[in-house]
PDB file of C-alpha atoms in Angstrom:
ATOM      1  CA  UNK A   4      18.601 -28.162 -12.408  1.00  0.00           C
ATOM      2  CA  UNK A   5      17.810 -30.977  -9.804  1.00  0.00           C
ATOM      3  CA  UNK A   6      18.104 -28.624  -6.691  1.00  0.00           C
ATOM      4  CA  UNK A   7      16.547 -25.933  -7.969  1.00  0.00           C
ATOM      5  CA  UNK A   8      13.100 -28.195  -9.324  1.00  0.00           C
ATOM      6  CA  UNK A   9      13.904 -29.417  -5.418  1.00  0.00           C
ATOM      7  CA  UNK A  10      13.436 -26.184  -4.071  1.00  0.00           C
ATOM      8  CA  UNK A  11      10.769 -24.599  -6.189  1.00  0.00           C
ATOM      9  CA  UNK A  12       9.005 -28.259  -4.834  1.00  0.00           C
ATOM     10  CA  UNK A  13       9.474 -28.338  -1.820  1.00  0.00           C
ATOM     11  CA  UNK A  14       7.766 -24.910  -0.982  1.00  0.00           C
ATOM     12  CA  UNK A  15       4.315 -26.197  -1.642  1.00  0.00           C
ATOM     13  CA  UNK A  16       4.681 -28.710   1.109  1.00  0.00           C
ATOM     14  CA  UNK A  17       3.736 -26.609   2.995  1.00  0.00           C
ATOM     15  CA  UNK A  18       0.277 -25.938   4.500  1.00  0.00           C
ATOM     16  CA  UNK A  19      -0.290 -22.231   4.341  1.00  0.00           C
ATOM     17  CA  UNK A  20      -3.261 -20.448   1.612  1.00  0.00           C
ATOM     18  CA  UNK A  21      -0.705 -20.228  -1.004  1.00  0.00           C
ATOM     19  CA  UNK A  22      -0.518 -24.398  -0.963  1.00  0.00           C
ATOM     20  CA  UNK A  23      -4.036 -24.314  -1.105  1.00  0.00           C
ATOM     21  CA  UNK A  24      -4.708 -21.675  -3.789  1.00  0.00           C
ATOM     22  CA  UNK A  25      -1.772 -23.936  -5.913  1.00  0.00           C
ATOM     23  CA  UNK A  26      -3.624 -27.305  -4.960  1.00  0.00           C
ATOM     24  CA  UNK A  27      -7.383 -25.774  -6.188  1.00  0.00           C
ATOM     25  CA  UNK A  28      -5.723 -23.919  -9.743  1.00  0.00           C
ATOM     26  CA  UNK A  29      -4.367 -27.567 -10.141  1.00  0.00           C
ATOM     27  CA  UNK A  30      -7.444 -28.923  -9.138  1.00  0.00           C
ATOM     28  CA  UNK A  31      -9.536 -26.679 -11.304  1.00  0.00           C
ATOM     29  CA  UNK A  32      -7.066 -27.289 -14.216  1.00  0.00           C
ATOM     30  CA  UNK A  33      -7.534 -31.449 -14.173  1.00  0.00           C
ATOM     31  CA  UNK A  34     -11.213 -30.656 -13.961  1.00  0.00           C
ATOM     32  CA  UNK A  35     -11.963 -28.584 -16.832  1.00  0.00           C
ATOM     33  CA  UNK A  36      -9.342 -31.060 -18.890  1.00  0.00           C
ATOM     34  CA  UNK A  37     -12.030 -34.029 -18.667  1.00  0.00           C
ATOM     35  CA  UNK A  38     -14.852 -32.582 -19.066  1.00  0.00           C
ATOM     36  CA  UNK A  39     -13.397 -31.071 -22.207  1.00  0.00           C
ATOM     37  CA  UNK A  40     -11.873 -34.953 -23.050  1.00  0.00           C
ATOM     38  CA  UNK A  41     -14.407 -37.342 -21.254  1.00  0.00           C
ATOM     39  CA  UNK A  42     -17.980 -37.953 -21.772  1.00  0.00           C
ATOM     40  CA  UNK A  43     -20.371 -36.515 -20.429  1.00  0.00           C
ATOM     41  CA  UNK A  44     -21.247 -39.525 -17.569  1.00  0.00           C
ATOM     42  CA  UNK A  45     -18.019 -39.659 -16.570  1.00  0.00           C
ATOM     43  CA  UNK A  46     -17.178 -40.401 -13.062  1.00  0.00           C
ATOM     44  CA  UNK A  47     -13.917 -39.576 -13.324  1.00  0.00           C
ATOM     45  CA  UNK A  48     -13.211 -43.354 -11.603  1.00  0.00           C
ATOM     46  CA  UNK A  49     -12.121 -46.660 -13.099  1.00  0.00           C
ATOM     47  CA  UNK A  50     -15.094 -49.173 -13.130  1.00  0.00           C
ATOM     48  CA  UNK A  51     -16.754 -46.233 -10.806  1.00  0.00           C
ATOM     49  CA  UNK A  52     -20.203 -47.707 -12.293  1.00  0.00           C
ATOM     50  CA  UNK A  53     -19.444 -51.111 -11.127  1.00  0.00           C
ATOM     51  CA  UNK A  54     -18.168 -50.688  -7.639  1.00  0.00           C
ATOM     52  CA  UNK A  55     -19.601 -52.470  -4.525  1.00  0.00           C
ATOM     53  CA  UNK A  56     -20.836 -51.009  -2.243  1.00  0.00           C
ATOM     54  CA  UNK A  57     -18.073 -49.666   0.241  1.00  0.00           C
ATOM     55  CA  UNK A  58     -17.395 -52.772   2.990  1.00  0.00           C
ATOM     56  CA  UNK A  59     -18.774 -52.319   6.452  1.00  0.00           C
ATOM     57  CA  UNK A  60     -16.226 -51.998   9.270  1.00  0.00           C
ATOM     58  CA  UNK A  61     -16.941 -55.257  11.084  1.00  0.00           C
ATOM     59  CA  UNK A  62     -16.715 -56.954   7.356  1.00  0.00           C
ATOM     60  CA  UNK A  63     -13.798 -55.521   6.268  1.00  0.00           C
ATOM     61  CA  UNK A  64     -11.822 -56.624  10.469  1.00  0.00           C
ATOM     62  CA  UNK A  65     -13.778 -60.038  10.203  1.00  0.00           C
ATOM     63  CA  UNK A  66     -12.016 -60.804   6.397  1.00  0.00           C
ATOM     64  CA  UNK A  67      -8.422 -58.339   6.960  1.00  0.00           C
ATOM     65  CA  UNK A  68      -8.411 -61.272  10.567  1.00  0.00           C
ATOM     66  CA  UNK A  69      -8.560 -63.783   7.989  1.00  0.00           C
ATOM     67  CA  UNK A  70      -5.785 -62.926   5.631  1.00  0.00           C
ATOM     68  CA  UNK A  71      -3.611 -62.037   8.321  1.00  0.00           C
ATOM     69  CA  UNK A  72      -4.094 -65.214   9.711  1.00  0.00           C
ATOM     70  CA  UNK A  73      -2.534 -66.428   6.197  1.00  0.00           C
ATOM     71  CA  UNK A  74       0.198 -64.133   5.900  1.00  0.00           C
ATOM     72  CA  UNK A  75       1.038 -66.124   9.496  1.00  0.00           C
ATOM     73  CA  UNK A  76       0.975 -69.130   7.870  1.00  0.00           C
ATOM     74  CA  UNK A  77       2.954 -67.751   4.861  1.00  0.00           C
ATOM     75  CA  UNK A  78       5.864 -66.317   6.888  1.00  0.00           C
ATOM     76  CA  UNK A  79       6.144 -69.524   8.769  1.00  0.00           C
ATOM     77  CA  UNK A  80       6.655 -71.144   5.359  1.00  0.00           C
ATOM     78  CA  UNK A  81       9.295 -68.736   3.582  1.00  0.00           C
ATOM     79  CA  UNK A  82      10.745 -68.450   7.616  1.00  0.00           C
ATOM     80  CA  UNK A  83      11.055 -72.824   6.896  1.00  0.00           C
ATOM     81  CA  UNK A  84      12.196 -73.107   3.057  1.00  0.00           C
ATOM     82  CA  UNK A  85      14.249 -70.158   3.256  1.00  0.00           C
ATOM     83  CA  UNK A  86      12.970 -68.385   0.136  1.00  0.00           C
ATOM     84  CA  UNK A  87      12.914 -64.668  -1.303  1.00  0.00           C
ATOM     85  CA  UNK A  88      10.516 -62.743  -2.238  1.00  0.00           C
ATOM     86  CA  UNK A  89       9.984 -59.307  -3.670  1.00  0.00           C
ATOM     87  CA  UNK A  90       6.853 -56.639  -3.635  1.00  0.00           C
ATOM     88  CA  UNK A  91       7.153 -53.594  -4.943  1.00  0.00           C
ATOM     89  CA  UNK A  92       3.998 -50.996  -4.481  1.00  0.00           C
ATOM     90  CA  UNK A  93       3.491 -48.101  -6.988  1.00  0.00           C
ATOM     91  CA  UNK A  94       0.200 -46.708  -8.017  1.00  0.00           C
ATOM     92  CA  UNK A  95      -0.894 -42.428  -7.963  1.00  0.00           C
ATOM     93  CA  UNK A  96      -0.372 -40.446  -4.339  1.00  0.00           C
ATOM     94  CA  UNK A  97      -3.112 -40.895  -2.169  1.00  0.00           C
ATOM     95  CA  UNK A  98      -4.021 -44.299  -4.450  1.00  0.00           C
ATOM     96  CA  UNK A  99      -3.811 -45.961  -0.583  1.00  0.00           C
ATOM     97  CA  UNK A 100      -0.343 -47.745  -0.631  1.00  0.00           C
ATOM     98  CA  UNK A 101       0.004 -47.120   2.772  1.00  0.00           C
ATOM     99  CA  UNK A 102      -2.042 -48.510   4.138  1.00  0.00           C
ATOM    100  CA  UNK A 103      -2.651 -50.991   2.653  1.00  0.00           C
ATOM    101  CA  UNK A 104       1.100 -52.100   3.213  1.00  0.00           C
ATOM    102  CA  UNK A 105       0.320 -51.196   6.719  1.00  0.00           C
ATOM    103  CA  UNK A 106      -2.209 -54.105   6.296  1.00  0.00           C
ATOM    104  CA  UNK A 107       0.245 -56.942   5.344  1.00  0.00           C
ATOM    105  CA  UNK A 108       2.521 -56.195   7.585  1.00  0.00           C
ATOM    106  CA  UNK A 109       1.104 -55.058  10.956  1.00  0.00           C
ATOM    107  CA  UNK A 110       0.231 -58.991  12.475  1.00  0.00           C
ATOM    108  CA  UNK A 111       4.043 -60.785  10.771  1.00  0.00           C
ATOM    109  CA  UNK A 112       7.683 -60.858  12.167  1.00  0.00           C
ATOM    110  CA  UNK A 113       9.065 -57.200  10.324  1.00  0.00           C
ATOM    111  CA  UNK A 114      12.361 -59.145  10.752  1.00  0.00           C
ATOM    112  CA  UNK A 115      10.895 -61.358   8.337  1.00  0.00           C
ATOM    113  CA  UNK A 116       8.213 -58.677   6.219  1.00  0.00           C
ATOM    114  CA  UNK A 117      11.385 -55.741   5.688  1.00  0.00           C
ATOM    115  CA  UNK A 118       9.251 -52.540   4.882  1.00  0.00           C
ATOM    116  CA  UNK A 119      11.422 -50.237   3.123  1.00  0.00           C
ATOM    117  CA  UNK A 120      10.417 -46.252   2.615  1.00  0.00           C
ATOM    118  CA  UNK A 121      13.361 -44.726   0.708  1.00  0.00           C
ATOM    119  CA  UNK A 122      14.814 -40.970   0.943  1.00  0.00           C
ATOM    120  CA  UNK A 123      15.832 -39.304  -1.913  1.00  0.00           C
ATOM    121  CA  UNK A 124      18.531 -40.409  -3.085  1.00  0.00           C
ATOM    122  CA  UNK A 125      21.674 -38.347  -1.225  1.00  0.00           C
ATOM    123  CA  UNK A 126      24.780 -36.860  -3.749  1.00  0.00           C
ATOM    124  CA  UNK A 127      26.611 -40.156  -3.208  1.00  0.00           C
ATOM    125  CA  UNK A 128      23.620 -42.945  -4.230  1.00  0.00           C
ATOM    126  CA  UNK A 129      22.931 -39.998  -7.325  1.00  0.00           C
ATOM    127  CA  UNK A 130      26.649 -41.062  -8.396  1.00  0.00           C
ATOM    128  CA  UNK A 131      25.331 -44.665  -8.387  1.00  0.00           C
ATOM    129  CA  UNK A 132      24.293 -47.583 -11.053  1.00  0.00           C
ATOM    130  CA  UNK A 133      20.292 -46.144 -10.609  1.00  0.00           C
ATOM    131  CA  UNK A 134      19.474 -49.380  -9.063  1.00  0.00           C
ATOM    132  CA  UNK A 135      22.537 -50.026  -6.639  1.00  0.00           C
ATOM    133  CA  UNK A 136      20.530 -48.191  -3.274  1.00  0.00           C
ATOM    134  CA  UNK A 137      18.012 -51.164  -4.528  1.00  0.00           C
ATOM    135  CA  UNK A 138      20.234 -54.206  -4.320  1.00  0.00           C
ATOM    136  CA  UNK A 139      21.266 -53.337  -1.161  1.00  0.00           C
ATOM    137  CA  UNK A 140      17.790 -54.217   0.209  1.00  0.00           C
ATOM    138  CA  UNK A 141      17.205 -57.269  -1.478  1.00  0.00           C
ATOM    139  CA  UNK A 142      16.015 -60.063   0.049  1.00  0.00           C
ATOM    140  CA  UNK A 143      17.907 -62.629   1.288  1.00  0.00           C
ATOM    141  CA  UNK A 144      16.445 -66.818   2.612  1.00  0.00           C
ATOM    142  CA  UNK A 145      13.535 -66.600   4.414  1.00  0.00           C
ATOM    143  CA  UNK A 146      13.051 -62.521   4.114  1.00  0.00           C
ATOM    144  CA  UNK A 147      10.216 -60.904   2.562  1.00  0.00           C
ATOM    145  CA  UNK A 148      10.722 -56.973   0.793  1.00  0.00           C
ATOM    146  CA  UNK A 149       8.186 -54.771   0.231  1.00  0.00           C
ATOM    147  CA  UNK A 150       8.819 -51.592  -1.298  1.00  0.00           C
ATOM    148  CA  UNK A 151       6.922 -48.383  -0.778  1.00  0.00           C
ATOM    149  CA  UNK A 152       7.916 -47.469  -4.040  1.00  0.00           C
ATOM    150  CA  UNK A 153      10.994 -48.886  -5.673  1.00  0.00           C
ATOM    151  CA  UNK A 154      13.441 -48.449  -8.703  1.00  0.00           C
ATOM    152  CA  UNK A 155       9.937 -47.202 -11.140  1.00  0.00           C
ATOM    153  CA  UNK A 156      10.356 -43.398  -9.161  1.00  0.00           C
ATOM    154  CA  UNK A 157      12.842 -42.949 -12.298  1.00  0.00           C
ATOM    155  CA  UNK A 158       9.319 -43.896 -14.959  1.00  0.00           C
ATOM    156  CA  UNK A 159       7.158 -41.694 -12.612  1.00  0.00           C
ATOM    157  CA  UNK A 160       7.774 -38.563 -10.791  1.00  0.00           C
ATOM    158  CA  UNK A 161      11.464 -37.935 -11.437  1.00  0.00           C
ATOM    159  CA  UNK A 162      10.746 -38.087 -14.884  1.00  0.00           C
ATOM    160  CA  UNK A 163       7.776 -36.018 -15.018  1.00  0.00           C
ATOM    161  CA  UNK A 164       8.877 -33.752 -13.249  1.00  0.00           C
ATOM    162  CA  UNK A 165      12.061 -33.266 -14.911  1.00  0.00           C
ATOM    163  CA  UNK A 166      14.369 -35.151 -12.082  1.00  0.00           C
ATOM    164  CA  UNK A 167      15.900 -37.120 -14.583  1.00  0.00           C
ATOM    165  CA  UNK A 168      17.113 -36.357 -18.043  1.00  0.00           C
ATOM    166  CA  UNK A 169      15.355 -37.619 -21.239  1.00  0.00           C
ATOM    167  CA  UNK A 170      17.982 -39.791 -21.955  1.00  0.00           C
ATOM    168  CA  UNK A 171      17.890 -41.416 -18.217  1.00  0.00           C
ATOM    169  CA  UNK A 172      14.175 -42.308 -18.191  1.00  0.00           C
ATOM    170  CA  UNK A 173      14.462 -44.322 -21.780  1.00  0.00           C
ATOM    171  CA  UNK A 174      17.493 -46.045 -21.378  1.00  0.00           C
ATOM    172  CA  UNK A 175      15.521 -46.875 -17.340  1.00  0.00           C
ATOM    173  CA  UNK A 176      12.405 -47.972 -19.710  1.00  0.00           C
ATOM    174  CA  UNK A 177      14.517 -51.135 -21.587  1.00  0.00           C
ATOM    175  CA  UNK A 178      16.599 -51.877 -18.737  1.00  0.00           C
ATOM    176  CA  UNK A 179      14.389 -52.812 -15.919  1.00  0.00           C
ATOM    177  CA  UNK A 180      13.109 -55.428 -17.718  1.00  0.00           C
ATOM    178  CA  UNK A 181      16.131 -56.831 -18.084  1.00  0.00           C
ATOM    179  CA  UNK A 182      17.498 -56.604 -14.228  1.00  0.00           C
ATOM    180  CA  UNK A 183      13.619 -57.614 -13.824  1.00  0.00           C
ATOM    181  CA  UNK A 184      14.436 -60.563 -15.528  1.00  0.00           C
ATOM    182  CA  UNK A 185      17.784 -61.149 -13.835  1.00  0.00           C
ATOM    183  CA  UNK A 186      16.781 -61.007 -10.615  1.00  0.00           C
ATOM    184  CA  UNK A 187      13.752 -63.437 -11.004  1.00  0.00           C
ATOM    185  CA  UNK A 188      16.328 -65.692 -12.708  1.00  0.00           C
ATOM    186  CA  UNK A 189      18.237 -65.755  -9.263  1.00  0.00           C
ATOM    187  CA  UNK A 190      15.195 -67.018  -7.526  1.00  0.00           C
ATOM    188  CA  UNK A 191      13.431 -64.244  -6.247  1.00  0.00           C
ATOM    189  CA  UNK A 192       9.779 -63.765  -6.401  1.00  0.00           C
ATOM    190  CA  UNK A 193       8.840 -60.022  -8.217  1.00  0.00           C
ATOM    191  CA  UNK A 194       5.568 -59.526  -7.653  1.00  0.00           C
ATOM    192  CA  UNK A 195       4.916 -56.005  -8.678  1.00  0.00           C
ATOM    193  CA  UNK A 196       1.639 -54.014  -8.137  1.00  0.00           C
ATOM    194  CA  UNK A 197       0.486 -50.604  -9.384  1.00  0.00           C
ATOM    195  CA  UNK A 198      -3.249 -48.746  -7.535  1.00  0.00           C
ATOM    196  CA  UNK A 199      -5.227 -46.844  -8.975  1.00  0.00           C
ATOM    197  CA  UNK A 200      -7.439 -44.224  -7.757  1.00  0.00           C
ATOM    198  CA  UNK A 201     -10.202 -42.940  -9.193  1.00  0.00           C
ATOM    199  CA  UNK A 202      -9.731 -38.109  -9.968  1.00  0.00           C
ATOM    200  CA  UNK A 203     -12.679 -37.956  -7.010  1.00  0.00           C
ATOM    201  CA  UNK A 204     -11.916 -39.949  -4.476  1.00  0.00           C
ATOM    202  CA  UNK A 205      -7.936 -38.850  -4.773  1.00  0.00           C
ATOM    203  CA  UNK A 206      -9.172 -35.266  -4.752  1.00  0.00           C
ATOM    204  CA  UNK A 207     -11.377 -36.133  -1.742  1.00  0.00           C
ATOM    205  CA  UNK A 208      -8.031 -37.837  -0.041  1.00  0.00           C
ATOM    206  CA  UNK A 209      -6.270 -35.016  -0.481  1.00  0.00           C
ATOM    207  CA  UNK A 210      -8.640 -32.374   0.723  1.00  0.00           C
ATOM    208  CA  UNK A 211      -8.508 -34.113   4.222  1.00  0.00           C
ATOM    209  CA  UNK A 212      -4.582 -34.266   4.568  1.00  0.00           C
ATOM    210  CA  UNK A 213      -5.009 -30.441   3.639  1.00  0.00           C
ATOM    211  CA  UNK A 214      -7.373 -30.063   6.611  1.00  0.00           C
ATOM    212  CA  UNK A 215      -6.563 -32.617   8.408  1.00  0.00           C
ATOM    213  CA  UNK A 216      -4.094 -32.140  11.453  1.00  0.00           C
ATOM    214  CA  UNK A 217      -2.930 -36.064  11.762  1.00  0.00           C
ATOM    215  CA  UNK A 218      -3.046 -36.186   7.977  1.00  0.00           C
ATOM    216  CA  UNK A 219      -0.935 -33.408   7.026  1.00  0.00           C
ATOM    217  CA  UNK A 220       2.325 -35.747   7.168  1.00  0.00           C
ATOM    218  CA  UNK A 221       1.163 -37.208   4.017  1.00  0.00           C
ATOM    219  CA  UNK A 222       1.676 -34.464   2.139  1.00  0.00           C
ATOM    220  CA  UNK A 223       5.336 -34.644   0.314  1.00  0.00           C
ATOM    221  CA  UNK A 224       7.132 -32.335  -1.371  1.00  0.00           C
ATOM    222  CA  UNK A 225       5.735 -33.780  -5.176  1.00  0.00           C
ATOM    223  CA  UNK A 226       1.766 -34.785  -3.230  1.00  0.00           C
ATOM    224  CA  UNK A 227      -0.015 -31.490  -5.077  1.00  0.00           C
ATOM    225  CA  UNK A 228       2.135 -30.764  -8.017  1.00  0.00           C
ATOM    226  CA  UNK A 229       0.447 -34.673  -8.877  1.00  0.00           C
ATOM    227  CA  UNK A 230      -2.882 -33.294  -9.106  1.00  0.00           C
ATOM    228  CA  UNK A 231      -1.603 -30.354 -11.324  1.00  0.00           C
ATOM    229  CA  UNK A 232      -0.029 -33.052 -13.373  1.00  0.00           C
ATOM    230  CA  UNK A 233      -2.944 -35.720 -13.090  1.00  0.00           C
ATOM    231  CA  UNK A 234      -2.213 -36.253 -17.470  1.00  0.00           C
ATOM    232  CA  UNK A 235       0.818 -36.519 -17.941  1.00  0.00           C
ATOM    233  CA  UNK A 236       1.812 -39.020 -14.598  1.00  0.00           C
ATOM    234  CA  UNK A 237      -1.218 -41.415 -16.328  1.00  0.00           C
ATOM    235  CA  UNK A 238       0.716 -41.026 -19.306  1.00  0.00           C
ATOM    236  CA  UNK A 239       3.929 -41.983 -17.354  1.00  0.00           C
ATOM    237  CA  UNK A 240       1.582 -45.342 -16.104  1.00  0.00           C
ATOM    238  CA  UNK A 241       0.585 -46.235 -19.093  1.00  0.00           C
ATOM    239  CA  UNK A 242       4.445 -45.856 -20.426  1.00  0.00           C
ATOM    240  CA  UNK A 243       5.680 -47.536 -17.749  1.00  0.00           C
ATOM    241  CA  UNK A 244       2.756 -50.472 -17.793  1.00  0.00           C
ATOM    242  CA  UNK A 245       4.161 -51.077 -21.528  1.00  0.00           C
ATOM    243  CA  UNK A 246       7.358 -51.250 -21.364  1.00  0.00           C
ATOM    244  CA  UNK A 247       7.322 -52.968 -17.900  1.00  0.00           C
ATOM    245  CA  UNK A 248       4.994 -55.306 -17.754  1.00  0.00           C
ATOM    246  CA  UNK A 249       5.951 -59.091 -18.207  1.00  0.00           C
ATOM    247  CA  UNK A 250       5.215 -62.143 -18.159  1.00  0.00           C
ATOM    248  CA  UNK A 251       7.801 -62.919 -16.063  1.00  0.00           C
ATOM    249  CA  UNK A 252       7.427 -59.870 -13.551  1.00  0.00           C
ATOM    250  CA  UNK A 253       3.719 -58.717 -14.386  1.00  0.00           C
ATOM    251  CA  UNK A 254       2.091 -55.925 -13.281  1.00  0.00           C
ATOM    252  CA  UNK A 255      -1.400 -56.408 -11.217  1.00  0.00           C
ATOM    253  CA  UNK A 256      -3.734 -53.597 -10.470  1.00  0.00           C
ATOM    254  CA  UNK A 257      -5.896 -52.692  -8.205  1.00  0.00           C
ATOM    255  CA  UNK A 258      -8.756 -50.490  -8.096  1.00  0.00           C
ATOM    256  CA  UNK A 259      -8.317 -48.806  -4.870  1.00  0.00           C
ATOM    257  CA  UNK A 260     -11.005 -46.421  -4.145  1.00  0.00           C
ATOM    258  CA  UNK A 261     -12.178 -48.177  -1.592  1.00  0.00           C
ATOM    259  CA  UNK A 262      -9.040 -48.590   0.880  1.00  0.00           C
ATOM    260  CA  UNK A 263     -10.849 -51.237   2.316  1.00  0.00           C
ATOM    261  CA  UNK A 264     -11.383 -53.371  -0.609  1.00  0.00           C
ATOM    262  CA  UNK A 265      -8.508 -53.008  -2.292  1.00  0.00           C
ATOM    263  CA  UNK A 266      -6.174 -54.167   1.195  1.00  0.00           C
ATOM    264  CA  UNK A 267      -8.510 -57.317   1.583  1.00  0.00           C
ATOM    265  CA  UNK A 268      -8.212 -57.394  -2.821  1.00  0.00           C
ATOM    266  CA  UNK A 269      -3.881 -57.045  -2.330  1.00  0.00           C
ATOM    267  CA  UNK A 270      -3.635 -59.594   0.279  1.00  0.00           C
ATOM    268  CA  UNK A 271      -5.819 -62.370  -1.108  1.00  0.00           C
ATOM    269  CA  UNK A 272      -4.324 -61.408  -4.487  1.00  0.00           C
ATOM    270  CA  UNK A 273      -0.655 -62.255  -2.812  1.00  0.00           C
ATOM    271  CA  UNK A 274      -1.793 -65.156  -1.303  1.00  0.00           C
ATOM    272  CA  UNK A 275      -2.700 -66.604  -3.305  1.00  0.00           C
ATOM    273  CA  UNK A 276       0.386 -66.234  -6.104  1.00  0.00           C
ATOM    274  CA  UNK A 277       1.924 -68.078  -4.013  1.00  0.00           C
ATOM    275  CA  UNK A 278       2.375 -72.043  -3.118  1.00  0.00           C
ATOM    276  CA  UNK A 279       2.937 -72.000   0.161  1.00  0.00           C
ATOM    277  CA  UNK A 280       2.024 -75.097   3.454  1.00  0.00           C
ATOM    278  CA  UNK A 281       1.764 -74.050   7.085  1.00  0.00           C
ATOM    279  CA  UNK A 282       3.984 -75.873   8.510  1.00  0.00           C
ATOM    280  CA  UNK A 283       3.230 -78.302  11.840  1.00  0.00           C
ATOM    281  CA  UNK A 284       4.056 -75.943  14.844  1.00  0.00           C
ATOM    282  CA  UNK A 285       4.736 -77.659  17.650  1.00  0.00           C
ATOM    283  CA  UNK A 286       2.537 -78.038  20.618  1.00  0.00           C
ATOM    284  CA  UNK A 287       4.181 -75.282  23.609  1.00  0.00           C
ATOM    285  CA  UNK A 288       3.793 -75.044  27.320  1.00  0.00           C
ATOM    286  CA  UNK A 289       4.290 -72.418  29.588  1.00  0.00           C
ATOM    287  CA  UNK A 290       7.238 -72.554  32.080  1.00  0.00           C
ATOM    288  CA  UNK A 291       6.699 -72.070  35.825  1.00  0.00           C
ATOM    289  CA  UNK A 292       8.102 -69.043  37.711  1.00  0.00           C
ATOM    290  CA  UNK A 293      12.381 -70.944  38.691  1.00  0.00           C
ATOM    291  CA  UNK A 294      11.759 -69.646  42.325  1.00  0.00           C
ATOM    292  CA  UNK A 295      14.879 -70.885  44.338  1.00  0.00           C
ATOM    293  CA  UNK A 296      16.552 -67.712  43.497  1.00  0.00           C
ATOM    294  CA  UNK A 297      13.453 -65.798  44.363  1.00  0.00           C
ATOM    295  CA  UNK A 298      13.555 -62.467  45.998  1.00  0.00           C
ATOM    296  CA  UNK A 299      10.595 -58.991  46.082  1.00  0.00           C
ATOM    297  CA  UNK A 300      11.940 -57.802  43.059  1.00  0.00           C
ATOM    298  CA  UNK A 301       8.790 -55.208  42.382  1.00  0.00           C
ATOM    299  CA  UNK A 302      10.269 -53.408  46.315  1.00  0.00           C
ATOM    300  CA  UNK A 303      13.622 -53.099  44.218  1.00  0.00           C
ATOM    301  CA  UNK A 304      12.068 -50.680  41.095  1.00  0.00           C
ATOM    302  CA  UNK A 305       9.664 -49.228  44.286  1.00  0.00           C
ATOM    303  CA  UNK A 306      11.340 -45.420  44.058  1.00  0.00           C
ATOM    304  CA  UNK A 307      12.545 -45.288  40.679  1.00  0.00           C
ATOM    305  CA  UNK A 308      11.140 -42.666  38.170  1.00  0.00           C
ATOM    306  CA  UNK A 309       7.498 -43.707  36.863  1.00  0.00           C
ATOM    307  CA  UNK A 310       5.796 -42.019  35.025  1.00  0.00           C
ATOM    308  CA  UNK A 311       2.686 -40.517  35.981  1.00  0.00           C
ATOM    309  CA  UNK A 312      -0.685 -42.569  35.174  1.00  0.00           C
ATOM    310  CA  UNK A 313      -2.887 -39.566  33.245  1.00  0.00           C
ATOM    311  CA  UNK A 314      -4.928 -42.106  31.530  1.00  0.00           C
TER     312      UNK A 314
END
């Protein structure tokens, strides 16, 4: 059943006229349902009436640099103290999870900040305990692991797209809080973010992915059906939050219609949750070259295969 479903959905992934037709049909259904269920002046976006104006690039880059500097200090503290931290990113499709993760990690070491975006499980992994393939990537001392999608796939896409049974879904919602209690009790700091994008902004981002060659790779086999099943995903989100939003591992909701503000808000909030202190760094002095073994090391590679300098 799962293989049949995956093959059926995979056909949608190719950006063709058929995909466009499917997208538009789903969009029309979504808009019609919204008109029936929402107030006349509904904007289709959370907090849209009170949202701040979009942040200018210079303001964003200046604020981001300051926050990234703090992330470097956090990194030093995590390595020095042996902390273990897990950050889970979930949310609607096209909510900006990938961009937020890149903003968090582009100035830090990938050995300390490890990003995990696991593919669909193999046949072997499907036969394992559900969380087993995630446990293999949990942090050791001095590591921060960021999950770009996580074990919560079962509460979202697997449930909505019928890639798991109702019993498996129900069992997951029962077990997940217990599993996370064990994780937290073992000394790992578990931080969970849900990025929520509004209807209109998600529509705009999907249309950009369809038309822009540089973004078409972002269209996954599940993206277009997610537009068609907007309210199914909303219900799945609500049930997930109700079952797994606990005091020891709470969900933090992020309004992400403005990507720049969302990235800054997430990083700022993330830093505020951790009582880090920047360790004192030793003064570094760059040594001079040792000339006792000097030779013409440029001539020795002069006739090697250099690439053509086109730029």
